[in-house]
PDB file of C-alpha atoms and ligand atoms in Angstrom:
ATOM      1  CA  MET A  18      70.428   3.204 -29.349  1.00 45.00           C
ATOM      2  CA  ALA A  19      72.437   4.929 -26.735  1.00 46.00           C
ATOM      3  CA  ALA A  20      71.285   5.096 -22.788  1.00 56.00           C
ATOM      4  CA  ASN A  21      69.658   7.802 -21.361  1.00 86.00           C
ATOM      5  CA  SER A  22      68.804   9.392 -24.713  1.00 95.00           C
ATOM      6  CA  LEU A  23      68.024  13.105 -23.866  1.00 97.00           C
ATOM      7  CA  ILE A  24      64.977  14.215 -25.789  1.00 98.00           C
ATOM      8  CA  LEU A  25      63.295  17.960 -25.812  1.00 98.00           C
ATOM      9  CA  LEU A  26      59.301  17.419 -26.238  1.00 98.00           C
ATOM     10  CA  VAL A  27      57.729  20.791 -27.076  1.00 98.00           C
ATOM     11  CA  GLU A  28      54.255  20.575 -26.383  1.00 96.00           C
ATOM     12  CA  ASP A  29      51.824  23.191 -25.520  1.00 96.00           C
ATOM     13  CA  GLU A  30      48.933  20.666 -24.387  1.00 95.00           C
ATOM     14  CA  ALA A  31      49.867  20.207 -20.845  1.00 96.00           C
ATOM     15  CA  ALA A  32      47.992  16.944 -20.732  1.00 94.00           C
ATOM     16  CA  ILE A  33      49.786  15.436 -23.410  1.00 93.00           C
ATOM     17  CA  ARG A  34      52.821  16.790 -22.118  1.00 96.00           C
ATOM     18  CA  GLU A  35      52.827  15.484 -19.176  1.00 96.00           C
ATOM     19  CA  MET A  36      51.080  12.252 -20.092  1.00 94.00           C
ATOM     20  CA  LEU A  37      54.450  12.026 -22.744  1.00 96.00           C
ATOM     21  CA  GLN A  38      57.088  13.341 -20.088  1.00 97.00           C
ATOM     22  CA  PHE A  39      55.442  10.422 -17.519  1.00 96.00           C
ATOM     23  CA  SER A  40      55.349   7.704 -19.933  1.00 95.00           C
ATOM     24  CA  LEU A  41      58.748   8.612 -22.186  1.00 97.00           C
ATOM     25  CA  GLU A  42      60.724   8.479 -18.458  1.00 97.00           C
ATOM     26  CA  ARG A  43      59.356   5.165 -17.692  1.00 95.00           C
ATOM     27  CA  ALA A  44      60.715   4.211 -20.868  1.00 94.00           C
ATOM     28  CA  GLY A  45      64.153   5.154 -19.886  1.00 95.00           C
ATOM     29  CA  PHE A  46      64.456   8.356 -21.631  1.00 96.00           C
ATOM     30  CA  GLU A  47      65.496  11.616 -20.130  1.00 97.00           C
ATOM     31  CA  LEU A  48      63.167  14.442 -20.709  1.00 97.00           C
ATOM     32  CA  MET A  49      63.375  18.635 -21.247  1.00 98.00           C
ATOM     33  CA  VAL A  50      60.266  19.623 -21.791  1.00 98.00           C
ATOM     34  CA  ALA A  51      58.526  22.802 -23.386  1.00 98.00           C
ATOM     35  CA  SER A  52      55.355  24.117 -24.170  1.00 97.00           C
ATOM     36  CA  GLU A  53      56.210  27.117 -26.684  1.00 96.00           C
ATOM     37  CA  VAL A  54      59.638  28.200 -29.241  1.00 97.00           C
ATOM     38  CA  THR A  55      60.946  30.233 -26.884  1.00 97.00           C
ATOM     39  CA  ALA A  56      61.032  28.123 -24.110  1.00 97.00           C
ATOM     40  CA  ALA A  57      62.500  24.898 -26.234  1.00 98.00           C
ATOM     41  CA  LYS A  58      64.955  27.957 -27.467  1.00 97.00           C
ATOM     42  CA  GLN A  59      66.435  28.252 -23.840  1.00 97.00           C
ATOM     43  CA  SER A  60      66.374  24.237 -23.383  1.00 97.00           C
ATOM     44  CA  ILE A  61      68.961  23.877 -26.367  1.00 97.00           C
ATOM     45  CA  GLN A  62      70.756  26.313 -24.914  1.00 96.00           C
ATOM     46  CA  LYS A  63      71.469  24.593 -21.910  1.00 95.00           C
ATOM     47  CA  GLN A  64      71.983  21.540 -22.989  1.00 96.00           C
ATOM     48  CA  LEU A  65      71.911  19.843 -26.909  1.00 96.00           C
ATOM     49  CA  PRO A  66      69.168  17.184 -27.225  1.00 97.00           C
ATOM     50  CA  ASP A  67      69.351  13.929 -29.110  1.00 96.00           C
ATOM     51  CA  ILE A  68      66.279  14.339 -30.878  1.00 97.00           C
ATOM     52  CA  ILE A  69      63.306  16.690 -30.633  1.00 98.00           C
ATOM     53  CA  LEU A  70      59.353  16.264 -30.371  1.00 97.00           C
ATOM     54  CA  LEU A  71      57.671  18.657 -32.223  1.00 96.00           C
ATOM     55  CA  ASP A  72      54.199  19.691 -31.761  1.00 94.00           C
ATOM     56  CA  TRP A  73      53.303  21.267 -35.211  1.00 90.00           C
ATOM     57  CA  MET A  74      50.270  23.623 -33.778  1.00 89.00           C
ATOM     58  CA  LEU A  75      51.793  25.725 -31.253  1.00 93.00           C
ATOM     59  CA  PRO A  76      51.431  29.441 -29.991  1.00 93.00           C
ATOM     60  CA  GLY A  77      53.057  31.924 -31.023  1.00 92.00           C
ATOM     61  CA  VAL A  78      55.548  30.111 -33.476  1.00 94.00           C
ATOM     62  CA  SER A  79      54.474  26.828 -35.139  1.00 92.00           C
ATOM     63  CA  GLY A  80      56.114  23.691 -34.820  1.00 93.00           C
ATOM     64  CA  ILE A  81      57.280  23.816 -38.897  1.00 91.00           C
ATOM     65  CA  ASP A  82      59.011  27.362 -38.512  1.00 94.00           C
ATOM     66  CA  PHE A  83      61.169  25.860 -35.409  1.00 96.00           C
ATOM     67  CA  ALA A  84      61.787  22.877 -37.154  1.00 95.00           C
ATOM     68  CA  LYS A  85      63.263  25.057 -40.367  1.00 95.00           C
ATOM     69  CA  TYR A  86      65.144  26.870 -37.736  1.00 96.00           C
ATOM     70  CA  LEU A  87      66.377  23.969 -36.052  1.00 96.00           C
ATOM     71  CA  ARG A  88      67.983  23.767 -39.297  1.00 95.00           C
ATOM     72  CA  LYS A  89      69.184  26.313 -40.237  1.00 95.00           C
ATOM     73  CA  ASP A  90      71.598  26.750 -37.194  1.00 95.00           C
ATOM     74  CA  GLU A  91      74.720  24.657 -37.270  1.00 94.00           C
ATOM     75  CA  ASN A  92      74.353  23.835 -33.880  1.00 94.00           C
ATOM     76  CA  THR A  93      70.901  21.935 -34.337  1.00 96.00           C
ATOM     77  CA  SER A  94      71.024  21.281 -37.509  1.00 95.00           C
ATOM     78  CA  GLN A  95      71.883  17.765 -37.198  1.00 94.00           C
ATOM     79  CA  ILE A  96      69.200  16.979 -34.433  1.00 96.00           C
ATOM     80  CA  PRO A  97      66.569  14.871 -35.344  1.00 96.00           C
ATOM     81  CA  ILE A  98      62.966  15.965 -35.349  1.00 96.00           C
ATOM     82  CA  ILE A  99      59.950  14.174 -34.862  1.00 95.00           C
ATOM     83  CA  ILE A 100      56.479  16.054 -35.998  1.00 93.00           C
ATOM     84  CA  LEU A 101      53.514  15.302 -33.577  1.00 92.00           C
ATOM     85  CA  THR A 102      50.361  16.578 -35.527  1.00 86.00           C
ATOM     86  CA  ALA A 103      46.625  16.116 -35.238  1.00 81.00           C
ATOM     87  CA  ARG A 104      46.469  16.741 -39.008  1.00 71.00           C
ATOM     88  CA  THR A 105      46.012  13.873 -41.701  1.00 72.00           C
ATOM     89  CA  GLU A 106      46.022  15.257 -44.600  1.00 73.00           C
ATOM     90  CA  GLU A 107      48.483  14.158 -47.046  1.00 77.00           C
ATOM     91  CA  GLU A 108      50.070  17.756 -48.255  1.00 80.00           C
ATOM     92  CA  ASP A 109      50.345  18.630 -44.084  1.00 78.00           C
ATOM     93  CA  MET A 110      52.835  15.281 -44.268  1.00 78.00           C
ATOM     94  CA  ILE A 111      54.855  16.588 -46.985  1.00 83.00           C
ATOM     95  CA  LEU A 112      55.075  19.933 -45.798  1.00 84.00           C
ATOM     96  CA  GLY A 113      56.650  19.000 -42.170  1.00 84.00           C
ATOM     97  CA  LEU A 114      59.096  16.575 -43.727  1.00 87.00           C
ATOM     98  CA  GLU A 115      60.196  19.340 -46.129  1.00 88.00           C
ATOM     99  CA  ALA A 116      60.677  21.670 -43.046  1.00 89.00           C
ATOM    100  CA  GLY A 117      63.718  19.164 -41.941  1.00 90.00           C
ATOM    101  CA  ALA A 118      61.351  16.798 -39.979  1.00 93.00           C
ATOM    102  CA  ASP A 119      62.853  12.980 -39.613  1.00 93.00           C
ATOM    103  CA  ASP A 120      59.493  11.431 -39.154  1.00 92.00           C
ATOM    104  CA  TYR A 121      55.785  12.704 -37.688  1.00 89.00           C
ATOM    105  CA  ILE A 122      53.847  10.475 -35.977  1.00 91.00           C
ATOM    106  CA  THR A 123      49.693  11.607 -36.374  1.00 89.00           C
ATOM    107  CA  LYS A 124      47.385  12.013 -32.804  1.00 86.00           C
ATOM    108  CA  PRO A 125      46.451  10.832 -31.138  1.00 86.00           C
ATOM    109  CA  PHE A 126      49.224   7.820 -31.198  1.00 90.00           C
ATOM    110  CA  SER A 127      49.665   5.072 -28.344  1.00 91.00           C
ATOM    111  CA  THR A 128      53.293   5.449 -26.183  1.00 91.00           C
ATOM    112  CA  LYS A 129      54.751   2.282 -27.535  1.00 93.00           C
ATOM    113  CA  GLU A 130      54.267   3.842 -31.215  1.00 94.00           C
ATOM    114  CA  LEU A 131      56.038   7.063 -30.456  1.00 95.00           C
ATOM    115  CA  VAL A 132      58.361   5.117 -28.283  1.00 95.00           C
ATOM    116  CA  ALA A 133      59.100   2.401 -31.600  1.00 95.00           C
ATOM    117  CA  ARG A 134      59.478   5.571 -33.832  1.00 95.00           C
ATOM    118  CA  ILE A 135      62.133   7.735 -31.445  1.00 96.00           C
ATOM    119  CA  LYS A 136      64.100   4.029 -31.217  1.00 94.00           C
ATOM    120  CA  SER A 137      64.375   4.221 -35.025  1.00 94.00           C
ATOM    121  CA  VAL A 138      64.975   7.105 -35.802  1.00 94.00           C
ATOM    122  CA  LEU A 139      67.922   7.542 -33.594  1.00 93.00           C
ATOM    123  CA  ARG A 140      69.165   4.175 -34.966  1.00 90.00           C
ATOM    124  CA  ARG A 141      68.838   6.142 -38.234  1.00 87.00           C
ATOM    125  CA  THR A 142      70.535   9.421 -37.664  1.00 81.00           C
ATOM    126  CA  LYS A 143      72.930   8.762 -34.636  1.00 70.00           C
ATOM    127  CA  PRO A 144      76.429   7.062 -34.805  1.00 62.00           C
ATOM    128  CA  ASP A 145      76.718   3.961 -34.358  1.00 55.00           C
ATOM    129  CA  ASN A 146      77.110   2.876 -30.169  1.00 55.00           C
ATOM    130  CA  SER A 147      77.461  -0.096 -30.097  1.00 59.00           C
ATOM    131  CA  GLY A 148      81.761  -0.208 -30.086  1.00 64.00           C
ATOM    132  CA  ASP A 149      82.018  -2.319 -33.497  1.00 68.00           C
ATOM    133  CA  SER A 150      84.343  -0.766 -36.136  1.00 74.00           C
ATOM    134  CA  ILE A 151      82.527   0.405 -39.389  1.00 74.00           C
ATOM    135  CA  THR A 152      85.135  -1.037 -42.694  1.00 77.00           C
ATOM    136  CA  VAL A 153      84.637   0.761 -45.629  1.00 76.00           C
ATOM    137  CA  HIS A 154      87.192  -1.388 -48.051  1.00 78.00           C
ATOM    138  CA  SER A 155      90.982  -0.303 -46.312  1.00 79.00           C
ATOM    139  CA  LEU A 156      89.077   2.167 -43.981  1.00 78.00           C
ATOM    140  CA  VAL A 157      88.633   1.361 -40.593  1.00 79.00           C
ATOM    141  CA  LEU A 158      86.772   3.318 -38.185  1.00 77.00           C
ATOM    142  CA  ASP A 159      87.101   2.587 -34.189  1.00 75.00           C
ATOM    143  CA  PRO A 160      84.127   3.984 -32.651  1.00 71.00           C
ATOM    144  CA  VAL A 161      85.485   3.189 -28.706  1.00 67.00           C
ATOM    145  CA  SER A 162      89.140   4.361 -29.756  1.00 71.00           C
ATOM    146  CA  GLN A 163      87.992   6.800 -31.777  1.00 71.00           C
ATOM    147  CA  ARG A 164      90.586   5.803 -34.640  1.00 76.00           C
ATOM    148  CA  VAL A 165      90.667   5.744 -38.313  1.00 79.00           C
ATOM    149  CA  THR A 166      93.288   3.459 -40.112  1.00 80.00           C
ATOM    150  CA  ILE A 167      93.690   3.053 -43.131  1.00 81.00           C
ATOM    151  CA  ASN A 168      95.538  -0.204 -44.460  1.00 80.00           C
ATOM    152  CA  ASN A 169      96.309  -0.675 -40.840  1.00 78.00           C
ATOM    153  CA  GLU A 170      97.842   2.585 -40.747  1.00 80.00           C
ATOM    154  CA  SER A 171      96.712   4.536 -37.938  1.00 77.00           C
ATOM    155  CA  VAL A 172      95.104   7.881 -39.075  1.00 75.00           C
ATOM    156  CA  ASN A 173      95.304   9.761 -35.858  1.00 61.00           C
ATOM    157  CA  ARG A 174      92.098  10.872 -33.885  1.00 50.00           C
ATOM    158  CA  ILE A 175      90.288  12.470 -36.929  1.00 47.00           C
ATOM    159  CA  LEU A 176      87.038  11.836 -35.520  1.00 46.00           C
TER     160      LEU A 176
HETATM  161 CA1  LIG B 220      49.421  22.022 -29.995  1.00 72.21          CA
END
């Protein structure tokens, strides 16, 4: 995982938002916070986050509708989303995943569990930042030099 991944937290309950911001910053993440969707959109325009923690029940536009919106916009379609939900019904979780969320976590949850989920989703969705090259048959991708070689011949800066 890259150091200091930037999280956008969208949560309308101030107590939960502040607790999560405090805990996640302590865990080494950078945070942008928003209490509803309009503010969240403004944050995204300023800087694209690495991951979005999105409360389901928000005033105005719901977290689910916002997730759908983010998936349709080409600037944000690749940003992983974790839905924060108090709902436990299986049907609701399926709705969240169908809306484009990468994972969900049901309140109440421990910070430890949330951090583990965030790291897991970032590992799954982020390009490999370890510096190791990726080899598929004769094709080699080197993330450090941003070079691609095929049969040891360079294909310059495709990435
Ligand atoms: Ca809420």
